[in-house]
PDB file of C-alpha atoms in Angstrom:
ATOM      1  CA  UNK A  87      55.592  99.655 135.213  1.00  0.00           C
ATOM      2  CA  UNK A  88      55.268 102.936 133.312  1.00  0.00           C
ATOM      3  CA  UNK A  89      57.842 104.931 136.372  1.00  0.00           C
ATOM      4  CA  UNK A  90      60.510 101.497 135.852  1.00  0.00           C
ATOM      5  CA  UNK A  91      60.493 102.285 132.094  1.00  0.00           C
ATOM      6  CA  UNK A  92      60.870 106.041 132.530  1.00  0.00           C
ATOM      7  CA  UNK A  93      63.627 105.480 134.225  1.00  0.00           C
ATOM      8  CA  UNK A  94      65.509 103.002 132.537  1.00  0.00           C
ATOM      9  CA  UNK A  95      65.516 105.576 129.404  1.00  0.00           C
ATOM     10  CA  UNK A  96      66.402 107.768 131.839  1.00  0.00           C
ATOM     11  CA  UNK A  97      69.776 105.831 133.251  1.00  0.00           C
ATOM     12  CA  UNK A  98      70.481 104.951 129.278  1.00  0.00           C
ATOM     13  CA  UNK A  99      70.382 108.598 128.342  1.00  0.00           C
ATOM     14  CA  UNK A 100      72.778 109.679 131.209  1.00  0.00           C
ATOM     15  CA  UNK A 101      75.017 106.593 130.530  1.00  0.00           C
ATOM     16  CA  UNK A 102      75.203 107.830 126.840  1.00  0.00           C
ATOM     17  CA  UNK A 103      76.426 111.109 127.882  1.00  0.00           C
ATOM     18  CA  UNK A 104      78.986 110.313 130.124  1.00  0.00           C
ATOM     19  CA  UNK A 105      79.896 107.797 127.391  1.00  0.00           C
ATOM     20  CA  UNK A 106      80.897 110.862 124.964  1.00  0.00           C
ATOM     21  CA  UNK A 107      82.396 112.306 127.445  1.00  0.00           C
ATOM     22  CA  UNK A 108      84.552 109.516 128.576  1.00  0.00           C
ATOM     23  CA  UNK A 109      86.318 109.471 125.216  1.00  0.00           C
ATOM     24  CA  UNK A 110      88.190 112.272 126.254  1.00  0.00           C
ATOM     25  CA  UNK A 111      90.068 110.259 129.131  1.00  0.00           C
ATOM     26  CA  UNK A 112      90.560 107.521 126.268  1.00  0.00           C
ATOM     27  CA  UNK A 113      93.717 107.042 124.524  1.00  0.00           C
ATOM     28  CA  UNK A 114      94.154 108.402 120.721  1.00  0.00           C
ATOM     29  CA  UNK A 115      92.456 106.005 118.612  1.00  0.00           C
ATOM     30  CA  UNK A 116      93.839 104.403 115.330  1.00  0.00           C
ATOM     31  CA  UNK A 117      92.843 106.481 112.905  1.00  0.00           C
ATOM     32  CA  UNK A 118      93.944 109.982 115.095  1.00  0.00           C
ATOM     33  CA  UNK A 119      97.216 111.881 115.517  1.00  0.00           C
ATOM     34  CA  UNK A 120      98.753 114.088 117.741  1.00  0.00           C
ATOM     35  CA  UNK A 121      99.114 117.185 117.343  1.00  0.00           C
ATOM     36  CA  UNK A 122     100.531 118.579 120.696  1.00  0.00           C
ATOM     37  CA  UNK A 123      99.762 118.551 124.213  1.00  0.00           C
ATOM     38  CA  UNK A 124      97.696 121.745 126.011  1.00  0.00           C
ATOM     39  CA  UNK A 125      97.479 122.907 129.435  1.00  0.00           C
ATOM     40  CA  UNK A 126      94.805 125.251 130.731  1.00  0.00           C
ATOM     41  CA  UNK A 127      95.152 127.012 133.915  1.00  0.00           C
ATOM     42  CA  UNK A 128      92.242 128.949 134.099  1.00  0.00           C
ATOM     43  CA  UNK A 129      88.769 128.302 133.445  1.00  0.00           C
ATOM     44  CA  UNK A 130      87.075 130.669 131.095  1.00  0.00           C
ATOM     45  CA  UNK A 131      83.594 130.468 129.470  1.00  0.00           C
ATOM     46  CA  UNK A 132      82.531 133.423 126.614  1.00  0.00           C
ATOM     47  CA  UNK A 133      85.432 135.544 128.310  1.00  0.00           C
ATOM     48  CA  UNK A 134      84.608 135.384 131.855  1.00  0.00           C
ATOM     49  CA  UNK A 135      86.737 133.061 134.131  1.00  0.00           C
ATOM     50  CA  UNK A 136      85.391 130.951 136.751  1.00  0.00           C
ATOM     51  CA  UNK A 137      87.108 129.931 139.914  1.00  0.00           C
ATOM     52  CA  UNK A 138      85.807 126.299 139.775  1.00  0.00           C
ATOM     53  CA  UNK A 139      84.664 123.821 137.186  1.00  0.00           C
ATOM     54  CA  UNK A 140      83.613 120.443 136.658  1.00  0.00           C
ATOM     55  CA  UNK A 141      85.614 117.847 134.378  1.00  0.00           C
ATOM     56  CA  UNK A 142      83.197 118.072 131.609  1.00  0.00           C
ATOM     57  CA  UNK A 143      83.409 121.863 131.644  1.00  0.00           C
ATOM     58  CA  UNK A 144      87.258 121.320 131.597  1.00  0.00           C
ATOM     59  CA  UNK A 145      87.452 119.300 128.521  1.00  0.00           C
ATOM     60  CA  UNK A 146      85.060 122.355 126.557  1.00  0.00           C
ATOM     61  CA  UNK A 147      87.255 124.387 127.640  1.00  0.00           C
ATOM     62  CA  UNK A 148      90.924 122.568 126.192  1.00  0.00           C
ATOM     63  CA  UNK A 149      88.413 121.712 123.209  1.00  0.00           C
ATOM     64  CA  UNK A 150      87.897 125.314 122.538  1.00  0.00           C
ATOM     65  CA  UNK A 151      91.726 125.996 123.120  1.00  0.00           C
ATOM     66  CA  UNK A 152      92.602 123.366 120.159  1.00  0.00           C
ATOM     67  CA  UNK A 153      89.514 124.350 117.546  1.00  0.00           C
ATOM     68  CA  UNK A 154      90.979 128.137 118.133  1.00  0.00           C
ATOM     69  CA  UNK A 155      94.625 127.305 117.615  1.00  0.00           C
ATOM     70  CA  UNK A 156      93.946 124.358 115.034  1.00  0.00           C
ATOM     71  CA  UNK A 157      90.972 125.681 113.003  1.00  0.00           C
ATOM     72  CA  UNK A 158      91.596 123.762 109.935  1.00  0.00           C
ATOM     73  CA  UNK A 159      91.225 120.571 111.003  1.00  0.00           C
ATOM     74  CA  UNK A 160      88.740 118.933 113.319  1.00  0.00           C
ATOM     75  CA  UNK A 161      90.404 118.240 117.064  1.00  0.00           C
ATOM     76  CA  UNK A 162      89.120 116.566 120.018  1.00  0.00           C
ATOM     77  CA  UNK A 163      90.430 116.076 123.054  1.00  0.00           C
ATOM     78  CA  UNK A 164      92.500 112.693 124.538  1.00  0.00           C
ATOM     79  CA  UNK A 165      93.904 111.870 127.935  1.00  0.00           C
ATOM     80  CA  UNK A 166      92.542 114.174 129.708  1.00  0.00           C
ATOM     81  CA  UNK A 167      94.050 115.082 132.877  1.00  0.00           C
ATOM     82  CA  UNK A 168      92.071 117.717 135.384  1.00  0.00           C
ATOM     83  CA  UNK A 169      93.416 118.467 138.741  1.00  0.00           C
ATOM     84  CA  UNK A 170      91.379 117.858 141.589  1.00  0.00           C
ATOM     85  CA  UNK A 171      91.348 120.028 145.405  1.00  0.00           C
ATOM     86  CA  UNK A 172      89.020 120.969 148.104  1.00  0.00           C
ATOM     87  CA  UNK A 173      88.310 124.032 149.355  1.00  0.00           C
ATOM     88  CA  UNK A 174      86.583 125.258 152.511  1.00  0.00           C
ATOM     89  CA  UNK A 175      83.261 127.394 152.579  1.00  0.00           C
ATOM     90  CA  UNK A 176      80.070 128.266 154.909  1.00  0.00           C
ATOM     91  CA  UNK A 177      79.312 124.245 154.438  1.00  0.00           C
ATOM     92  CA  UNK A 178      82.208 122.526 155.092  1.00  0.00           C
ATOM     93  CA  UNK A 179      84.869 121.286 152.123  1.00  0.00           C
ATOM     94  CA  UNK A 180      83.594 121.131 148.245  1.00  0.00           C
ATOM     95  CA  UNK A 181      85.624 119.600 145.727  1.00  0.00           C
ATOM     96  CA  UNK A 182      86.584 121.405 142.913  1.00  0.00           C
ATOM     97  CA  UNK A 183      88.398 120.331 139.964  1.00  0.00           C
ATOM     98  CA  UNK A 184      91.504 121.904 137.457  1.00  0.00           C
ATOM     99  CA  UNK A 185      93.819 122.962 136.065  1.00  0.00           C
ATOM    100  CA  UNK A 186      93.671 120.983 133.141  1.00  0.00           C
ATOM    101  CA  UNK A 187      96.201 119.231 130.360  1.00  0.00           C
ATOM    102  CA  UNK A 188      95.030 116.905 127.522  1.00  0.00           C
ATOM    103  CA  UNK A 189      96.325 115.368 123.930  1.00  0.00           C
ATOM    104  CA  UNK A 190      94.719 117.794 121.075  1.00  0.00           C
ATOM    105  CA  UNK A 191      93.957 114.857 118.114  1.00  0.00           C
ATOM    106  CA  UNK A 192      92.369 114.880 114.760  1.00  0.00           C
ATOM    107  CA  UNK A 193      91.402 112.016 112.667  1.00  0.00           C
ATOM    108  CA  UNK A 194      93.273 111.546 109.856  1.00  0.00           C
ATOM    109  CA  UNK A 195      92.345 111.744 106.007  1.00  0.00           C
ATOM    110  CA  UNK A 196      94.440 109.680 103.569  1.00  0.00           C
ATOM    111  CA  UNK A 197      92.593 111.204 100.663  1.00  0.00           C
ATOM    112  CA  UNK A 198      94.034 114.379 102.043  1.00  0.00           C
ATOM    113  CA  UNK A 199      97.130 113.772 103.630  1.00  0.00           C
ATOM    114  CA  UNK A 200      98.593 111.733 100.885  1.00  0.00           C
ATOM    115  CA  UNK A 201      98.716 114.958  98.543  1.00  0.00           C
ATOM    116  CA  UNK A 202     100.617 116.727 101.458  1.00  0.00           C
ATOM    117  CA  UNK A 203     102.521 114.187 101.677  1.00  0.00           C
ATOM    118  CA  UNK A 204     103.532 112.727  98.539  1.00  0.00           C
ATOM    119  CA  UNK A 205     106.354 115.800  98.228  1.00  0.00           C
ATOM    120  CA  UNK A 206     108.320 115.042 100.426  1.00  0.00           C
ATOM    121  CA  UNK A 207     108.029 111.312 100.081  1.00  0.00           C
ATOM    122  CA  UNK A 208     109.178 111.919  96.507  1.00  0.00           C
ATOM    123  CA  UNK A 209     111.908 114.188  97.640  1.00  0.00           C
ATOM    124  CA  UNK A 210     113.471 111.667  99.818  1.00  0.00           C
ATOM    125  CA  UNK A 211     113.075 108.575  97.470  1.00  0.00           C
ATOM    126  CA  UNK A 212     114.622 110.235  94.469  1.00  0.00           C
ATOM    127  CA  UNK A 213     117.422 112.046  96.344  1.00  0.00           C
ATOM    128  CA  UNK A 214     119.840 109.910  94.542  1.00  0.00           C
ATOM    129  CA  UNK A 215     118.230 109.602  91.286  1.00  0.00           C
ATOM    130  CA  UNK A 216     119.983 111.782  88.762  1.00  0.00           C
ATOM    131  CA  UNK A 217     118.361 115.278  87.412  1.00  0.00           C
ATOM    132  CA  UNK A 218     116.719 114.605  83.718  1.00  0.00           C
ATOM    133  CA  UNK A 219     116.834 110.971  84.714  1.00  0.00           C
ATOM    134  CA  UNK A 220     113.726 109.122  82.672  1.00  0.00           C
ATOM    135  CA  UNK A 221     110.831 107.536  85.274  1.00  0.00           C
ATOM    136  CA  UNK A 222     107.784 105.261  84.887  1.00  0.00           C
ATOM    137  CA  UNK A 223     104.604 104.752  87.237  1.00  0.00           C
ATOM    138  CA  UNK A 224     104.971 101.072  88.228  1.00  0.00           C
ATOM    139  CA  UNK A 225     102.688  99.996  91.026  1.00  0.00           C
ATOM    140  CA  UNK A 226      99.827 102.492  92.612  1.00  0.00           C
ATOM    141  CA  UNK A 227      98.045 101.590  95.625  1.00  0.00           C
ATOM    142  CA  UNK A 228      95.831 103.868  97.192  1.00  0.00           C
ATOM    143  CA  UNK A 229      92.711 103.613  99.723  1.00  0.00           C
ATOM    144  CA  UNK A 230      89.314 103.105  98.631  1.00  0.00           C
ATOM    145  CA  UNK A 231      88.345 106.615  99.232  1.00  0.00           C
ATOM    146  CA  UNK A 232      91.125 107.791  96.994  1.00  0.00           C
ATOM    147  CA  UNK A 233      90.576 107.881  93.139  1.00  0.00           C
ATOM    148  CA  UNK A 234      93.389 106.189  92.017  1.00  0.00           C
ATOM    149  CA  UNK A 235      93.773 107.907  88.378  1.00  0.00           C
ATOM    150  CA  UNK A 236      93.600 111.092  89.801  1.00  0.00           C
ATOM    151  CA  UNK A 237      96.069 110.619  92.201  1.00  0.00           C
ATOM    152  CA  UNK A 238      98.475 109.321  89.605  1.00  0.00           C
ATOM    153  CA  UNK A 239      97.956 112.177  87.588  1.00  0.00           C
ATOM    154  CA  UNK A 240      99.535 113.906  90.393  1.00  0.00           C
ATOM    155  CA  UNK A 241     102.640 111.763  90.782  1.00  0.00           C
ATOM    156  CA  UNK A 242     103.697 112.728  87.188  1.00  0.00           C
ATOM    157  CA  UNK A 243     102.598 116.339  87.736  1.00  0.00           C
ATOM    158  CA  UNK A 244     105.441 115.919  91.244  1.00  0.00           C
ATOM    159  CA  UNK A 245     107.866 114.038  89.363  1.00  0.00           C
ATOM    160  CA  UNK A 246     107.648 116.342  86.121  1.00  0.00           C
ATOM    161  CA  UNK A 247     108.333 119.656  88.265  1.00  0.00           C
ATOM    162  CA  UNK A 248     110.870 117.844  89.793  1.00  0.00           C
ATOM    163  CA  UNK A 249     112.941 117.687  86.652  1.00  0.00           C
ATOM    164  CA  UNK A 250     112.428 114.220  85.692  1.00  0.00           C
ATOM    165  CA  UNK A 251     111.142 112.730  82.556  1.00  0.00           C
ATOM    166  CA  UNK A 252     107.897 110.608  82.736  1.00  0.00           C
ATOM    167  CA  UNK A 253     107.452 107.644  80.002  1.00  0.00           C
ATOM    168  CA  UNK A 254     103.853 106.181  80.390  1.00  0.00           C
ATOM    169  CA  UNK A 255     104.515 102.277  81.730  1.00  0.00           C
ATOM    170  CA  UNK A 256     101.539 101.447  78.732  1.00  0.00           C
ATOM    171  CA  UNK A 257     103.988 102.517  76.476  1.00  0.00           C
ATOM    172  CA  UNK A 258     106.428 100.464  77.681  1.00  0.00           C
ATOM    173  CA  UNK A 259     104.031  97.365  77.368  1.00  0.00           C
ATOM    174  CA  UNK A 260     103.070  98.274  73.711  1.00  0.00           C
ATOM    175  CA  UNK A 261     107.261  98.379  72.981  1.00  0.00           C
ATOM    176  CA  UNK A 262     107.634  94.629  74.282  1.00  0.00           C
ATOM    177  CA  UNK A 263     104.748  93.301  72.687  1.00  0.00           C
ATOM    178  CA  UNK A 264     105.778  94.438  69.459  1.00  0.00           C
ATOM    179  CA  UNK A 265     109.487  93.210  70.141  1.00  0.00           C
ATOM    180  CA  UNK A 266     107.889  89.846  70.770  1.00  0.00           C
ATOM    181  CA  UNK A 267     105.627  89.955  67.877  1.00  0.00           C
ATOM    182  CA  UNK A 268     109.161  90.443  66.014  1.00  0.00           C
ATOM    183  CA  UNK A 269     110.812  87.749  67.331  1.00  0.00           C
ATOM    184  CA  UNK A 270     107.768  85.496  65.887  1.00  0.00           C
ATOM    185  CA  UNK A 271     108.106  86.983  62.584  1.00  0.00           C
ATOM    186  CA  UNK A 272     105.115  88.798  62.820  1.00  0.00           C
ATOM    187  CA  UNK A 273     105.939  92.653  62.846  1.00  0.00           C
ATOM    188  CA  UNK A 274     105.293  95.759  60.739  1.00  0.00           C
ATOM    189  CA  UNK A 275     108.368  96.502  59.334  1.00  0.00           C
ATOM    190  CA  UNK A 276     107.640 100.429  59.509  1.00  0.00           C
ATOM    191  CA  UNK A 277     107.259 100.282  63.232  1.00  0.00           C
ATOM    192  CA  UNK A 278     109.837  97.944  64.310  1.00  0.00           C
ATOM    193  CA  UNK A 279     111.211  98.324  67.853  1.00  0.00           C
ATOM    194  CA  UNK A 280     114.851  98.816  68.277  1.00  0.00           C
ATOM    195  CA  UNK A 281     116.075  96.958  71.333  1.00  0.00           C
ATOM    196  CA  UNK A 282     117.449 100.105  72.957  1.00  0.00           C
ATOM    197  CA  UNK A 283     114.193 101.534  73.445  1.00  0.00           C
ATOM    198  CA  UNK A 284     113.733  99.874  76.527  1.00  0.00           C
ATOM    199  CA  UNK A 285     117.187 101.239  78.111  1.00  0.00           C
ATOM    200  CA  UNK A 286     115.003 104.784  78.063  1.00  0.00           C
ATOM    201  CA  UNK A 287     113.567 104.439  80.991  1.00  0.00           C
ATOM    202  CA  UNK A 288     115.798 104.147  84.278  1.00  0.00           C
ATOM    203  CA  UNK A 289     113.492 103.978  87.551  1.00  0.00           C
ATOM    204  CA  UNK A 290     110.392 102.519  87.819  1.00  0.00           C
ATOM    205  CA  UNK A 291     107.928 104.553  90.740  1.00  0.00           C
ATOM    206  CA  UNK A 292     106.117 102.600  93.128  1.00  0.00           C
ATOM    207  CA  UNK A 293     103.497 104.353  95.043  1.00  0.00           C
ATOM    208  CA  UNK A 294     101.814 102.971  98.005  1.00  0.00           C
ATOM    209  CA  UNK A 295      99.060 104.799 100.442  1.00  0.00           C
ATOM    210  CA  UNK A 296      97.398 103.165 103.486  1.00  0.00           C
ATOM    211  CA  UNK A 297      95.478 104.606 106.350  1.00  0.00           C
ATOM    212  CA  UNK A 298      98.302 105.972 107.580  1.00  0.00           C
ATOM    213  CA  UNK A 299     100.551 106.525 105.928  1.00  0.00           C
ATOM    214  CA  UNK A 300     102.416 106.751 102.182  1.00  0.00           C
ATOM    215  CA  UNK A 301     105.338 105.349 100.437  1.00  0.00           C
ATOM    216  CA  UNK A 302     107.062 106.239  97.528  1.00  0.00           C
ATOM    217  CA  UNK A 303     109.777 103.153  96.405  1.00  0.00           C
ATOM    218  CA  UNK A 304     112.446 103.920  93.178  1.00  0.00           C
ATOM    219  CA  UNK A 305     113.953 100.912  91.648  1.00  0.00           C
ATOM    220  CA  UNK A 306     116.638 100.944  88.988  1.00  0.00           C
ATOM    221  CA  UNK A 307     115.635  98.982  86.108  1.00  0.00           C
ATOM    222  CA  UNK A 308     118.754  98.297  84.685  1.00  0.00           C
ATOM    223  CA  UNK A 309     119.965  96.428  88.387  1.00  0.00           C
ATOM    224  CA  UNK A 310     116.685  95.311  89.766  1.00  0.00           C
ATOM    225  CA  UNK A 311     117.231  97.106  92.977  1.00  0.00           C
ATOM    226  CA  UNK A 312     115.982  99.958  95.064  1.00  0.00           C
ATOM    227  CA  UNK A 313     117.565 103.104  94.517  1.00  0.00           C
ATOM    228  CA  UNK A 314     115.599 105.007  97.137  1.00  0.00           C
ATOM    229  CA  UNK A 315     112.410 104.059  99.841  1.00  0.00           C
ATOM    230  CA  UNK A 316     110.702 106.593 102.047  1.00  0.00           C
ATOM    231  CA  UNK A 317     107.713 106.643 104.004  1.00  0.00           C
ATOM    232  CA  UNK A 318     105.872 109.956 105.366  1.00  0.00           C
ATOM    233  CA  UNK A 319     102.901 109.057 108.104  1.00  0.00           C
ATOM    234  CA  UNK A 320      99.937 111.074 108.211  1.00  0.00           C
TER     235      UNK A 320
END
């Protein structure tokens, strides 16, 4: 009973390797992008090439390839595809496997990427929106791993550099409840709102980011409709 059980862990602890390795024939998963496809033609290990390797030692191999030309970011290999030949010795035929070509991935942050890309999301949404022209944060959606006032202190930190003119949307809200409070003929006469203040601001921003990807919306307040919509994909 005691030999059955040994090797049962056994056969679970080789399945669960080849598992982790398998990933590496799997296609890119949702959350992963990619960033180029590498070949390998010969086998090297600490410097020293070898004439013949094994699949696994193929995939270290393109792994170590992408870390080396990628080492910011944190690749794996996908679709990996190893060539596969015999050749003759003493014993008869042995297979041997290689050369070697593979996806290089990484899994994608939206905390991150949406700062990288939130330029030239902005760029491309406001290319039509006059220089000087007066803005106001609308709508912000981010993920949950994003804090979302921190992230809209960057917008206006974008849009400000940009040349634009920010006026906070709270503001906005304070202007029409007072205008209302007029109308009912309760107001302060020393801050009364004049009914052009509104007409300062000329785009509302809409900001939405998602696992992956962002998008930046402009919409003209006086006509209701979008001025400009990008979207940048992490």
């Amino acid at each position: 009973m005691k030999k059955v059980t040994k090797f049962f862990i056994a056969a679970c602890l080789v399945g669960m390797c080849n598992w982790g390795y398998a990933q590496y024939y799997a296609s890119p998963k949702k959350d992963e992008r990619v960033l180029e496809t590498i070949s390998v033609e010969e086998y090297r290990e600490d410097g020293v090439m070898i004439n013949y390797a094994t699949k696994e030692g193929w995939y270290r191999v393109l792994k170590k390839h992408a870390q080396n030309q990628f080492p910011d970011k944190d690749v794996d290999i996908r679709e990996l595809e190893v060539g596969k030949f015999k050749v003759s010795n003493p014993w008869g035929y042995g297979v041997y496997y290689g050369p070697a070509v593979g996806k290089v991935v990484y899994t994608i942050n939206p905390a991150e990427d949406s700062y990288t890309k939130l330029l030239p999301a902005i760029n491309k949404a406001m290319q039509s929106v006059p220089e000087g022209s007066r803005t106001a944060i609308d709508q912000i959606n981010v993920t949950n791993s994003m804090d979302k006032e921190t992230f809209k202190d960057h917008i206006i930190d974008v849009i400000l550099e940009k040349g634009y003119r920010v006026v906070a949307k709270e503001y906005l809200e304070k202007l029409y409840k007072e205008q209302q409070d007029q109308q009912s003929g309760i107001y302060n006469e020393k801050t009364t709102v004049q009914e052009n203040n509104f007409s300062a601001v000329g785009y509302f921003i809409n900001v939405k980011v998602t696992e992956t990807s962002i998008r930046v919306q402009v919409v003209n307040v006086s006509t209701g409709e979008y001025e400009g919509n990008a979207t940048e994909y992490f």
